[in-house]
mmCIF file with all atom_site columns, C-alpha atoms in Angstrom:
data_model
loop_
_atom_site.group_PDB
_atom_site.id
_atom_site.type_symbol
_atom_site.label_atom_id
_atom_site.label_alt_id
_atom_site.label_comp_id
_atom_site.label_asym_id
_atom_site.label_entity_id
_atom_site.label_seq_id
_atom_site.pdbx_PDB_ins_code
_atom_site.Cartn_x
_atom_site.Cartn_y
_atom_site.Cartn_z
_atom_site.occupancy
_atom_site.B_iso_or_equiv
_atom_site.pdbx_formal_charge
_atom_site.auth_seq_id
_atom_site.auth_comp_id
_atom_site.auth_asym_id
_atom_site.auth_atom_id
_atom_site.pdbx_PDB_model_num
ATOM 1   C CA . MET A 1 1   ? -23.165 -7.221  30.858  1.00 39.00 ? 20  MET A CA 1
ATOM 2   C CA . ARG A 1 2   ? -20.408 -4.800  29.785  1.00 35.00 ? 21  ARG A CA 1
ATOM 3   C CA . ALA A 1 3   ? -17.928 -7.709  29.344  1.00 34.00 ? 22  ALA A CA 1
ATOM 4   C CA . PHE A 1 4   ? -20.436 -9.500  27.103  1.00 31.00 ? 23  PHE A CA 1
ATOM 5   C CA . CYS A 1 5   ? -20.892 -6.409  24.894  1.00 33.00 ? 24  CYS A CA 1
ATOM 6   C CA . LEU A 1 6   ? -17.137 -5.925  24.588  1.00 30.00 ? 25  LEU A CA 1
ATOM 7   C CA . ALA A 1 7   ? -16.663 -9.599  23.662  1.00 34.00 ? 26  ALA A CA 1
ATOM 8   C CA . VAL A 1 8   ? -19.286 -9.302  20.918  1.00 32.00 ? 27  VAL A CA 1
ATOM 9   C CA . ALA A 1 9   ? -17.766 -6.050  19.634  1.00 34.00 ? 28  ALA A CA 1
ATOM 10  C CA . ALA A 1 10  ? -14.300 -7.674  19.562  1.00 35.00 ? 29  ALA A CA 1
ATOM 11  C CA . ALA A 1 11  ? -15.662 -10.612 17.629  1.00 37.00 ? 30  ALA A CA 1
ATOM 12  C CA . PHE A 1 12  ? -17.213 -8.333  14.973  1.00 35.00 ? 31  PHE A CA 1
ATOM 13  C CA . LEU A 1 13  ? -14.061 -6.218  14.703  1.00 37.00 ? 32  LEU A CA 1
ATOM 14  C CA . SER A 1 14  ? -11.777 -9.236  14.263  1.00 40.00 ? 33  SER A CA 1
ATOM 15  C CA . ALA A 1 15  ? -13.932 -10.874 11.575  1.00 42.00 ? 34  ALA A CA 1
ATOM 16  C CA . GLY A 1 16  ? -12.450 -10.208 8.166   1.00 46.00 ? 35  GLY A CA 1
ATOM 17  C CA . ALA A 1 17  ? -9.325  -8.517  9.563   1.00 53.00 ? 36  ALA A CA 1
ATOM 18  C CA . VAL A 1 18  ? -6.587  -7.779  7.057   1.00 58.00 ? 37  VAL A CA 1
ATOM 19  C CA . SER A 1 19  ? -2.980  -8.887  7.445   1.00 68.00 ? 38  SER A CA 1
ATOM 20  C CA . ALA A 1 20  ? -0.209  -7.106  5.626   1.00 78.00 ? 39  ALA A CA 1
ATOM 21  C CA . ALA A 1 21  ? 3.509   -6.404  5.738   1.00 90.00 ? 40  ALA A CA 1
ATOM 22  C CA . THR A 1 22  ? 6.262   -4.269  4.259   1.00 91.00 ? 41  THR A CA 1
ATOM 23  C CA . LEU A 1 23  ? 8.653   -5.619  1.641   1.00 92.00 ? 42  LEU A CA 1
ATOM 24  C CA . SER A 1 24  ? 11.976  -3.783  1.485   1.00 92.00 ? 43  SER A CA 1
ATOM 25  C CA . GLU A 1 25  ? 14.368  -3.936  -1.444  1.00 91.00 ? 44  GLU A CA 1
ATOM 26  C CA . GLY A 1 26  ? 17.565  -5.731  -0.554  1.00 79.00 ? 45  GLY A CA 1
ATOM 27  C CA . THR A 1 27  ? 15.977  -8.047  2.025   1.00 69.00 ? 46  THR A CA 1
ATOM 28  C CA . GLY A 1 28  ? 15.964  -11.674 1.054   1.00 61.00 ? 47  GLY A CA 1
ATOM 29  C CA . SER A 1 29  ? 17.925  -12.689 -2.002  1.00 56.00 ? 48  SER A CA 1
ATOM 30  C CA . ALA A 1 30  ? 18.382  -9.664  -4.269  1.00 63.00 ? 49  ALA A CA 1
ATOM 31  C CA . GLU A 1 31  ? 17.520  -6.200  -5.440  1.00 85.00 ? 50  GLU A CA 1
ATOM 32  C CA . PHE A 1 32  ? 14.292  -5.532  -7.352  1.00 94.00 ? 51  PHE A CA 1
ATOM 33  C CA . SER A 1 33  ? 14.618  -6.533  -10.999 1.00 94.00 ? 52  SER A CA 1
ATOM 34  C CA . GLY A 1 34  ? 15.456  -3.914  -13.583 1.00 93.00 ? 53  GLY A CA 1
ATOM 35  C CA . ASP A 1 35  ? 14.928  -6.441  -16.414 1.00 95.00 ? 54  ASP A CA 1
ATOM 36  C CA . TRP A 1 36  ? 11.639  -5.813  -18.186 1.00 94.00 ? 55  TRP A CA 1
ATOM 37  C CA . LYS A 1 37  ? 11.682  -9.488  -19.331 1.00 96.00 ? 56  LYS A CA 1
ATOM 38  C CA . SER A 1 38  ? 11.768  -10.667 -15.699 1.00 95.00 ? 57  SER A CA 1
ATOM 39  C CA . PRO A 1 39  ? 9.946   -8.275  -13.334 1.00 96.00 ? 58  PRO A CA 1
ATOM 40  C CA . THR A 1 40  ? 10.007  -8.795  -9.576  1.00 95.00 ? 59  THR A CA 1
ATOM 41  C CA . ILE A 1 41  ? 6.639   -10.335 -8.661  1.00 95.00 ? 60  ILE A CA 1
ATOM 42  C CA . ILE A 1 42  ? 5.263   -9.099  -5.329  1.00 94.00 ? 61  ILE A CA 1
ATOM 43  C CA . ASP A 1 43  ? 3.309   -11.724 -3.459  1.00 90.00 ? 62  ASP A CA 1
ATOM 44  C CA . ALA A 1 44  ? -0.061  -10.969 -1.869  1.00 93.00 ? 63  ALA A CA 1
ATOM 45  C CA . GLY A 1 45  ? 0.300   -9.857  1.731   1.00 93.00 ? 64  GLY A CA 1
ATOM 46  C CA . PHE A 1 46  ? 2.665   -6.930  1.143   1.00 94.00 ? 65  PHE A CA 1
ATOM 47  C CA . ASP A 1 47  ? 0.802   -3.649  1.249   1.00 95.00 ? 66  ASP A CA 1
ATOM 48  C CA . ARG A 1 48  ? 3.912   -1.437  1.439   1.00 96.00 ? 67  ARG A CA 1
ATOM 49  C CA . ILE A 1 49  ? 6.994   -1.682  -0.776  1.00 96.00 ? 68  ILE A CA 1
ATOM 50  C CA . SER A 1 50  ? 10.210  0.183   0.077   1.00 96.00 ? 69  SER A CA 1
ATOM 51  C CA . GLY A 1 51  ? 12.947  0.590   -2.493  1.00 96.00 ? 70  GLY A CA 1
ATOM 52  C CA . SER A 1 52  ? 15.583  2.955   -3.812  1.00 95.00 ? 71  SER A CA 1
ATOM 53  C CA . TRP A 1 53  ? 17.185  4.365   -6.867  1.00 95.00 ? 72  TRP A CA 1
ATOM 54  C CA . ASN A 1 54  ? 20.953  4.394   -6.268  1.00 91.00 ? 73  ASN A CA 1
ATOM 55  C CA . ALA A 1 55  ? 22.503  5.343   -9.546  1.00 84.00 ? 74  ALA A CA 1
ATOM 56  C CA . GLN A 1 56  ? 21.895  6.559   -13.056 1.00 88.00 ? 75  GLN A CA 1
ATOM 57  C CA . ASN A 1 57  ? 19.452  4.296   -14.913 1.00 92.00 ? 76  ASN A CA 1
ATOM 58  C CA . ASP A 1 58  ? 18.492  2.262   -11.848 1.00 94.00 ? 77  ASP A CA 1
ATOM 59  C CA . TYR A 1 59  ? 15.240  0.584   -12.893 1.00 95.00 ? 78  TYR A CA 1
ATOM 60  C CA . ASP A 1 60  ? 12.768  -1.318  -10.695 1.00 96.00 ? 79  ASP A CA 1
ATOM 61  C CA . ILE A 1 61  ? 10.051  -3.268  -12.498 1.00 96.00 ? 80  ILE A CA 1
ATOM 62  C CA . LEU A 1 62  ? 7.450   -4.754  -10.175 1.00 97.00 ? 81  LEU A CA 1
ATOM 63  C CA . GLY A 1 63  ? 4.440   -6.984  -10.819 1.00 97.00 ? 82  GLY A CA 1
ATOM 64  C CA . PHE A 1 64  ? 1.440   -7.321  -8.531  1.00 97.00 ? 83  PHE A CA 1
ATOM 65  C CA . THR A 1 65  ? -0.515  -10.303 -9.764  1.00 95.00 ? 84  THR A CA 1
ATOM 66  C CA . ALA A 1 66  ? -2.793  -10.885 -6.755  1.00 93.00 ? 85  ALA A CA 1
ATOM 67  C CA . LEU A 1 67  ? -4.269  -7.457  -6.127  1.00 95.00 ? 86  LEU A CA 1
ATOM 68  C CA . LYS A 1 68  ? -7.954  -7.186  -5.286  1.00 95.00 ? 87  LYS A CA 1
ATOM 69  C CA . ALA A 1 69  ? -10.060 -6.311  -8.298  1.00 96.00 ? 88  ALA A CA 1
ATOM 70  C CA . GLY A 1 70  ? -11.929 -3.068  -8.606  1.00 96.00 ? 89  GLY A CA 1
ATOM 71  C CA . ALA A 1 71  ? -11.360 0.610   -7.828  1.00 97.00 ? 90  ALA A CA 1
ATOM 72  C CA . GLN A 1 72  ? -8.404  1.460   -5.598  1.00 97.00 ? 91  GLN A CA 1
ATOM 73  C CA . THR A 1 73  ? -5.527  3.913   -5.185  1.00 98.00 ? 92  THR A CA 1
ATOM 74  C CA . ILE A 1 74  ? -1.820  3.111   -5.361  1.00 98.00 ? 93  ILE A CA 1
ATOM 75  C CA . THR A 1 75  ? 0.392   5.786   -3.783  1.00 98.00 ? 94  THR A CA 1
ATOM 76  C CA . LEU A 1 76  ? 4.114   6.307   -4.375  1.00 98.00 ? 95  LEU A CA 1
ATOM 77  C CA . SER A 1 77  ? 6.243   8.757   -2.384  1.00 98.00 ? 96  SER A CA 1
ATOM 78  C CA . PHE A 1 78  ? 9.857   9.710   -3.016  1.00 98.00 ? 97  PHE A CA 1
ATOM 79  C CA . SER A 1 79  ? 12.502  11.319  -0.822  1.00 97.00 ? 98  SER A CA 1
ATOM 80  C CA . PRO A 1 80  ? 16.266  11.958  -0.946  1.00 96.00 ? 99  PRO A CA 1
ATOM 81  C CA . GLN A 1 81  ? 18.371  9.271   0.736   1.00 94.00 ? 100 GLN A CA 1
ATOM 82  C CA . SER A 1 82  ? 19.884  11.870  3.029   1.00 92.00 ? 101 SER A CA 1
ATOM 83  C CA . PRO A 1 83  ? 18.722  15.440  3.738   1.00 93.00 ? 102 PRO A CA 1
ATOM 84  C CA . ILE A 1 84  ? 19.614  17.994  1.090   1.00 95.00 ? 103 ILE A CA 1
ATOM 85  C CA . GLY A 1 85  ? 21.687  20.705  2.721   1.00 93.00 ? 104 GLY A CA 1
ATOM 86  C CA . ASP A 1 86  ? 21.208  24.432  2.194   1.00 93.00 ? 105 ASP A CA 1
ATOM 87  C CA . THR A 1 87  ? 24.342  24.561  0.047   1.00 95.00 ? 106 THR A CA 1
ATOM 88  C CA . ASP A 1 88  ? 23.860  21.316  -1.906  1.00 95.00 ? 107 ASP A CA 1
ATOM 89  C CA . TRP A 1 89  ? 23.168  23.401  -4.985  1.00 96.00 ? 108 TRP A CA 1
ATOM 90  C CA . SER A 1 90  ? 23.890  20.648  -7.480  1.00 95.00 ? 109 SER A CA 1
ATOM 91  C CA . PHE A 1 91  ? 21.576  18.010  -6.038  1.00 96.00 ? 110 PHE A CA 1
ATOM 92  C CA . SER A 1 92  ? 19.381  16.428  -8.675  1.00 96.00 ? 111 SER A CA 1
ATOM 93  C CA . ALA A 1 93  ? 17.547  13.087  -8.695  1.00 97.00 ? 112 ALA A CA 1
ATOM 94  C CA . GLY A 1 94  ? 14.556  11.675  -10.440 1.00 97.00 ? 113 GLY A CA 1
ATOM 95  C CA . GLY A 1 95  ? 12.985  9.415   -13.009 1.00 97.00 ? 114 GLY A CA 1
ATOM 96  C CA . SER A 1 96  ? 9.766   8.281   -14.607 1.00 97.00 ? 115 SER A CA 1
ATOM 97  C CA . LEU A 1 97  ? 6.824   6.171   -13.410 1.00 98.00 ? 116 LEU A CA 1
ATOM 98  C CA . TYR A 1 98  ? 4.801   3.880   -15.708 1.00 97.00 ? 117 TYR A CA 1
ATOM 99  C CA . TRP A 1 99  ? 1.975   1.381   -15.183 1.00 98.00 ? 118 TRP A CA 1
ATOM 100 C CA . GLN A 1 100 ? 0.198   -1.325  -17.187 1.00 97.00 ? 119 GLN A CA 1
ATOM 101 C CA . THR A 1 101 ? -2.071  -4.276  -16.570 1.00 97.00 ? 120 THR A CA 1
ATOM 102 C CA . ALA A 1 102 ? 0.066   -6.851  -18.366 1.00 96.00 ? 121 ALA A CA 1
ATOM 103 C CA . ALA A 1 103 ? 3.735   -7.793  -18.151 1.00 95.00 ? 122 ALA A CA 1
ATOM 104 C CA . PRO A 1 104 ? 6.027   -5.820  -20.506 1.00 94.00 ? 123 PRO A CA 1
ATOM 105 C CA . ARG A 1 105 ? 6.287   -7.626  -23.878 1.00 94.00 ? 124 ARG A CA 1
ATOM 106 C CA . TYR A 1 106 ? 8.500   -5.545  -26.180 1.00 93.00 ? 125 TYR A CA 1
ATOM 107 C CA . SER A 1 107 ? 10.643  -3.050  -24.196 1.00 90.00 ? 126 SER A CA 1
ATOM 108 C CA . ALA A 1 108 ? 11.334  -1.445  -20.860 1.00 86.00 ? 127 ALA A CA 1
ATOM 109 C CA . TRP A 1 109 ? 9.347   1.721   -21.645 1.00 89.00 ? 128 TRP A CA 1
ATOM 110 C CA . GLU A 1 110 ? 5.883   0.236   -22.186 1.00 93.00 ? 129 GLU A CA 1
ATOM 111 C CA . GLY A 1 111 ? 2.753   1.275   -20.373 1.00 95.00 ? 130 GLY A CA 1
ATOM 112 C CA . THR A 1 112 ? 1.256   4.595   -19.420 1.00 97.00 ? 131 THR A CA 1
ATOM 113 C CA . GLN A 1 113 ? 3.323   7.286   -17.666 1.00 97.00 ? 132 GLN A CA 1
ATOM 114 C CA . PHE A 1 114 ? 1.629   8.620   -14.522 1.00 97.00 ? 133 PHE A CA 1
ATOM 115 C CA . GLY A 1 115 ? 4.473   10.596  -12.960 1.00 97.00 ? 134 GLY A CA 1
ATOM 116 C CA . SER A 1 116 ? 7.812   12.212  -13.409 1.00 97.00 ? 135 SER A CA 1
ATOM 117 C CA . VAL A 1 117 ? 9.996   12.649  -10.342 1.00 98.00 ? 136 VAL A CA 1
ATOM 118 C CA . ASP A 1 118 ? 12.381  15.597  -10.314 1.00 97.00 ? 137 ASP A CA 1
ATOM 119 C CA . ILE A 1 119 ? 13.897  16.542  -6.968  1.00 98.00 ? 138 ILE A CA 1
ATOM 120 C CA . GLN A 1 120 ? 16.419  19.381  -6.980  1.00 97.00 ? 139 GLN A CA 1
ATOM 121 C CA . HIS A 1 121 ? 17.859  21.779  -4.436  1.00 97.00 ? 140 HIS A CA 1
ATOM 122 C CA . TRP A 1 122 ? 15.315  24.482  -5.141  1.00 96.00 ? 141 TRP A CA 1
ATOM 123 C CA . ASN A 1 123 ? 12.211  22.243  -4.697  1.00 97.00 ? 142 ASN A CA 1
ATOM 124 C CA . ARG A 1 124 ? 13.618  19.875  -2.036  1.00 95.00 ? 143 ARG A CA 1
ATOM 125 C CA . LYS A 1 125 ? 10.901  20.683  0.462   1.00 94.00 ? 144 LYS A CA 1
ATOM 126 C CA . GLY A 1 126 ? 8.097   19.834  -1.949  1.00 95.00 ? 145 GLY A CA 1
ATOM 127 C CA . ASP A 1 127 ? 5.665   16.912  -1.816  1.00 96.00 ? 146 ASP A CA 1
ATOM 128 C CA . PHE A 1 128 ? 6.792   14.099  -4.097  1.00 98.00 ? 147 PHE A CA 1
ATOM 129 C CA . THR A 1 129 ? 3.742   11.876  -3.815  1.00 98.00 ? 148 THR A CA 1
ATOM 130 C CA . TYR A 1 130 ? 2.146   10.335  -6.895  1.00 98.00 ? 149 TYR A CA 1
ATOM 131 C CA . SER A 1 131 ? -1.233  8.535   -7.010  1.00 97.00 ? 150 SER A CA 1
ATOM 132 C CA . LEU A 1 132 ? -2.435  5.974   -9.481  1.00 97.00 ? 151 LEU A CA 1
ATOM 133 C CA . GLN A 1 133 ? -6.218  5.621   -9.563  1.00 97.00 ? 152 GLN A CA 1
ATOM 134 C CA . LEU A 1 134 ? -7.427  2.212   -10.743 1.00 97.00 ? 153 LEU A CA 1
ATOM 135 C CA . GLY A 1 135 ? -11.063 2.078   -11.900 1.00 96.00 ? 154 GLY A CA 1
ATOM 136 C CA . ASP A 1 136 ? -13.938 -0.285  -11.209 1.00 97.00 ? 155 ASP A CA 1
ATOM 137 C CA . ASP A 1 137 ? -12.905 -2.379  -14.194 1.00 96.00 ? 156 ASP A CA 1
ATOM 138 C CA . PHE A 1 138 ? -9.438  -3.118  -12.808 1.00 97.00 ? 157 PHE A CA 1
ATOM 139 C CA . ALA A 1 139 ? -8.933  -6.933  -12.885 1.00 96.00 ? 158 ALA A CA 1
ATOM 140 C CA . GLY A 1 140 ? -6.239  -7.348  -10.240 1.00 96.00 ? 159 GLY A CA 1
ATOM 141 C CA . VAL A 1 141 ? -2.954  -7.455  -12.228 1.00 97.00 ? 160 VAL A CA 1
ATOM 142 C CA . LEU A 1 142 ? -0.677  -4.404  -12.163 1.00 98.00 ? 161 LEU A CA 1
ATOM 143 C CA . TYR A 1 143 ? 2.899   -3.799  -13.324 1.00 98.00 ? 162 TYR A CA 1
ATOM 144 C CA . LEU A 1 144 ? 4.817   -0.745  -12.215 1.00 97.00 ? 163 LEU A CA 1
ATOM 145 C CA . SER A 1 145 ? 7.984   0.358   -13.999 1.00 97.00 ? 164 SER A CA 1
ATOM 146 C CA . LEU A 1 146 ? 9.992   2.797   -11.940 1.00 97.00 ? 165 LEU A CA 1
ATOM 147 C CA . TYR A 1 147 ? 12.827  4.234   -14.013 1.00 96.00 ? 166 TYR A CA 1
ATOM 148 C CA . GLY A 1 148 ? 15.385  6.085   -11.920 1.00 96.00 ? 167 GLY A CA 1
ATOM 149 C CA . THR A 1 149 ? 17.290  8.052   -14.508 1.00 96.00 ? 168 THR A CA 1
ATOM 150 C CA . HIS A 1 150 ? 19.619  10.117  -12.311 1.00 95.00 ? 169 HIS A CA 1
ATOM 151 C CA . GLY A 1 151 ? 20.621  10.600  -8.699  1.00 95.00 ? 170 GLY A CA 1
ATOM 152 C CA . SER A 1 152 ? 19.692  8.642   -5.563  1.00 95.00 ? 171 SER A CA 1
ATOM 153 C CA . LEU A 1 153 ? 16.236  8.497   -3.965  1.00 97.00 ? 172 LEU A CA 1
ATOM 154 C CA . ASN A 1 154 ? 14.228  6.284   -1.644  1.00 96.00 ? 173 ASN A CA 1
ATOM 155 C CA . TYR A 1 155 ? 10.591  5.425   -2.398  1.00 97.00 ? 174 TYR A CA 1
ATOM 156 C CA . ASN A 1 156 ? 7.598   3.809   -0.723  1.00 97.00 ? 175 ASN A CA 1
ATOM 157 C CA . ILE A 1 157 ? 4.648   2.301   -2.499  1.00 98.00 ? 176 ILE A CA 1
ATOM 158 C CA . ASP A 1 158 ? 1.373   1.918   -0.583  1.00 98.00 ? 177 ASP A CA 1
ATOM 159 C CA . VAL A 1 159 ? -0.721  -0.883  -2.145  1.00 97.00 ? 178 VAL A CA 1
ATOM 160 C CA . PRO A 1 160 ? -3.663  -1.499  0.243   1.00 95.00 ? 179 PRO A CA 1
ATOM 161 C CA . GLY A 1 161 ? -5.296  -3.851  -2.281  1.00 95.00 ? 180 GLY A CA 1
ATOM 162 C CA . ASN A 1 162 ? -2.358  -6.272  -1.970  1.00 94.00 ? 181 ASN A CA 1
ATOM 163 C CA . ALA A 1 163 ? -3.057  -7.029  1.716   1.00 91.00 ? 182 ALA A CA 1
ATOM 164 C CA . VAL A 1 164 ? -4.540  -10.416 2.453   1.00 81.00 ? 183 VAL A CA 1
ATOM 165 C CA . ALA A 1 165 ? -7.925  -10.708 4.160   1.00 67.00 ? 184 ALA A CA 1
ATOM 166 C CA . ASP A 1 166 ? -7.860  -13.255 6.920   1.00 56.00 ? 185 ASP A CA 1
ATOM 167 C CA . PRO A 1 167 ? -10.363 -16.044 6.354   1.00 54.00 ? 186 PRO A CA 1
ATOM 168 C CA . GLN A 1 168 ? -13.751 -15.343 7.881   1.00 55.00 ? 187 GLN A CA 1
ATOM 169 C CA . PRO A 1 169 ? -14.514 -17.513 10.899  1.00 57.00 ? 188 PRO A CA 1
ATOM 170 C CA . ALA A 1 170 ? -17.303 -20.030 10.379  1.00 56.00 ? 189 ALA A CA 1
ATOM 171 C CA . PRO A 1 171 ? -20.566 -18.837 11.921  1.00 61.00 ? 190 PRO A CA 1
ATOM 172 C CA . VAL A 1 172 ? -21.239 -20.375 15.283  1.00 58.00 ? 191 VAL A CA 1
ATOM 173 C CA . PRO A 1 173 ? -24.862 -21.593 15.593  1.00 61.00 ? 192 PRO A CA 1
ATOM 174 C CA . LEU A 1 174 ? -26.646 -20.040 18.556  1.00 56.00 ? 193 LEU A CA 1
ATOM 175 C CA . PRO A 1 175 ? -28.505 -22.313 20.969  1.00 60.00 ? 194 PRO A CA 1
ATOM 176 C CA . ALA A 1 176 ? -32.306 -22.268 20.784  1.00 58.00 ? 195 ALA A CA 1
ATOM 177 C CA . GLY A 1 177 ? -32.567 -20.066 23.907  1.00 58.00 ? 196 GLY A CA 1
ATOM 178 C CA . ALA A 1 178 ? -30.282 -17.371 22.420  1.00 56.00 ? 197 ALA A CA 1
ATOM 179 C CA . ALA A 1 179 ? -33.264 -15.592 20.880  1.00 60.00 ? 198 ALA A CA 1
ATOM 180 C CA . LEU A 1 180 ? -34.557 -15.027 24.422  1.00 59.00 ? 199 LEU A CA 1
ATOM 181 C CA . LEU A 1 181 ? -31.246 -13.489 25.577  1.00 61.00 ? 200 LEU A CA 1
ATOM 182 C CA . PRO A 1 182 ? -32.056 -9.833  24.780  1.00 67.00 ? 201 PRO A CA 1
ATOM 183 C CA . ALA A 1 183 ? -35.414 -10.084 26.635  1.00 66.00 ? 202 ALA A CA 1
ATOM 184 C CA . GLY A 1 184 ? -33.695 -11.659 29.638  1.00 64.00 ? 203 GLY A CA 1
ATOM 185 C CA . LEU A 1 185 ? -31.025 -8.944  29.743  1.00 66.00 ? 204 LEU A CA 1
ATOM 186 C CA . ALA A 1 186 ? -33.684 -6.253  29.565  1.00 70.00 ? 205 ALA A CA 1
ATOM 187 C CA . ALA A 1 187 ? -35.599 -7.891  32.463  1.00 67.00 ? 206 ALA A CA 1
ATOM 188 C CA . LEU A 1 188 ? -32.381 -7.947  34.533  1.00 66.00 ? 207 LEU A CA 1
ATOM 189 C CA . ALA A 1 189 ? -31.801 -4.273  33.843  1.00 69.00 ? 208 ALA A CA 1
ATOM 190 C CA . VAL A 1 190 ? -35.332 -3.442  34.994  1.00 63.00 ? 209 VAL A CA 1
ATOM 191 C CA . LEU A 1 191 ? -34.889 -5.460  38.183  1.00 63.00 ? 210 LEU A CA 1
ATOM 192 C CA . ARG A 1 192 ? -31.568 -3.699  38.862  1.00 67.00 ? 211 ARG A CA 1
ATOM 193 C CA . ARG A 1 193 ? -33.193 -0.246  38.493  1.00 67.00 ? 212 ARG A CA 1
ATOM 194 C CA . ARG A 1 194 ? -35.972 -1.219  40.869  1.00 65.00 ? 213 ARG A CA 1
ATOM 195 C CA . ARG A 1 195 ? -33.514 -2.365  43.481  1.00 64.00 ? 214 ARG A CA 1
ATOM 196 C CA . LYS A 1 196 ? -31.559 0.899   43.210  1.00 63.00 ? 215 LYS A CA 1
ATOM 197 C CA . ALA A 1 197 ? -34.795 2.863   43.539  1.00 64.00 ? 216 ALA A CA 1
ATOM 198 C CA . ARG A 1 198 ? -35.565 1.267   46.939  1.00 61.00 ? 217 ARG A CA 1
#
């Protein structure tokens, strides 16, 4: 009886499971594009993106063209590439974050700014997490322009809506006697209790 319940629970939990992966800059063929005329398009299935700003004016322009539609949150977090020491007084790194729902058409600095990263020695232990809230009317296409203007930083982007839902398994028709299964299991339970009571 317990094995049957566990099998049913496992079947329900596995239905509609989501598969996702991390895409890291530098893996595969190249770095993320800094050319606003040719953004890096991120395929569906990657729900985490890892990249870096390595120099002054290091731009990463990313396009997500297969996101789920509707309300969702995109989260970006930034950190120094190596720990900032107590005497690294001159450390400074940062840049600007922009978003839009269409590919850039006229320049690199299009879209709406939703964050400004500025990590220095004095605030090095702060939380450098930025959230982009997309509303119910979001149609599923998002471009992020990450403009590293100075210094070196690593970043992660969490994009849960870019994960791919596994196809739902086709429903399995139950045999005609399946409707009687709960009553039969209840009868067995009653018989078992009676035997224990003797």
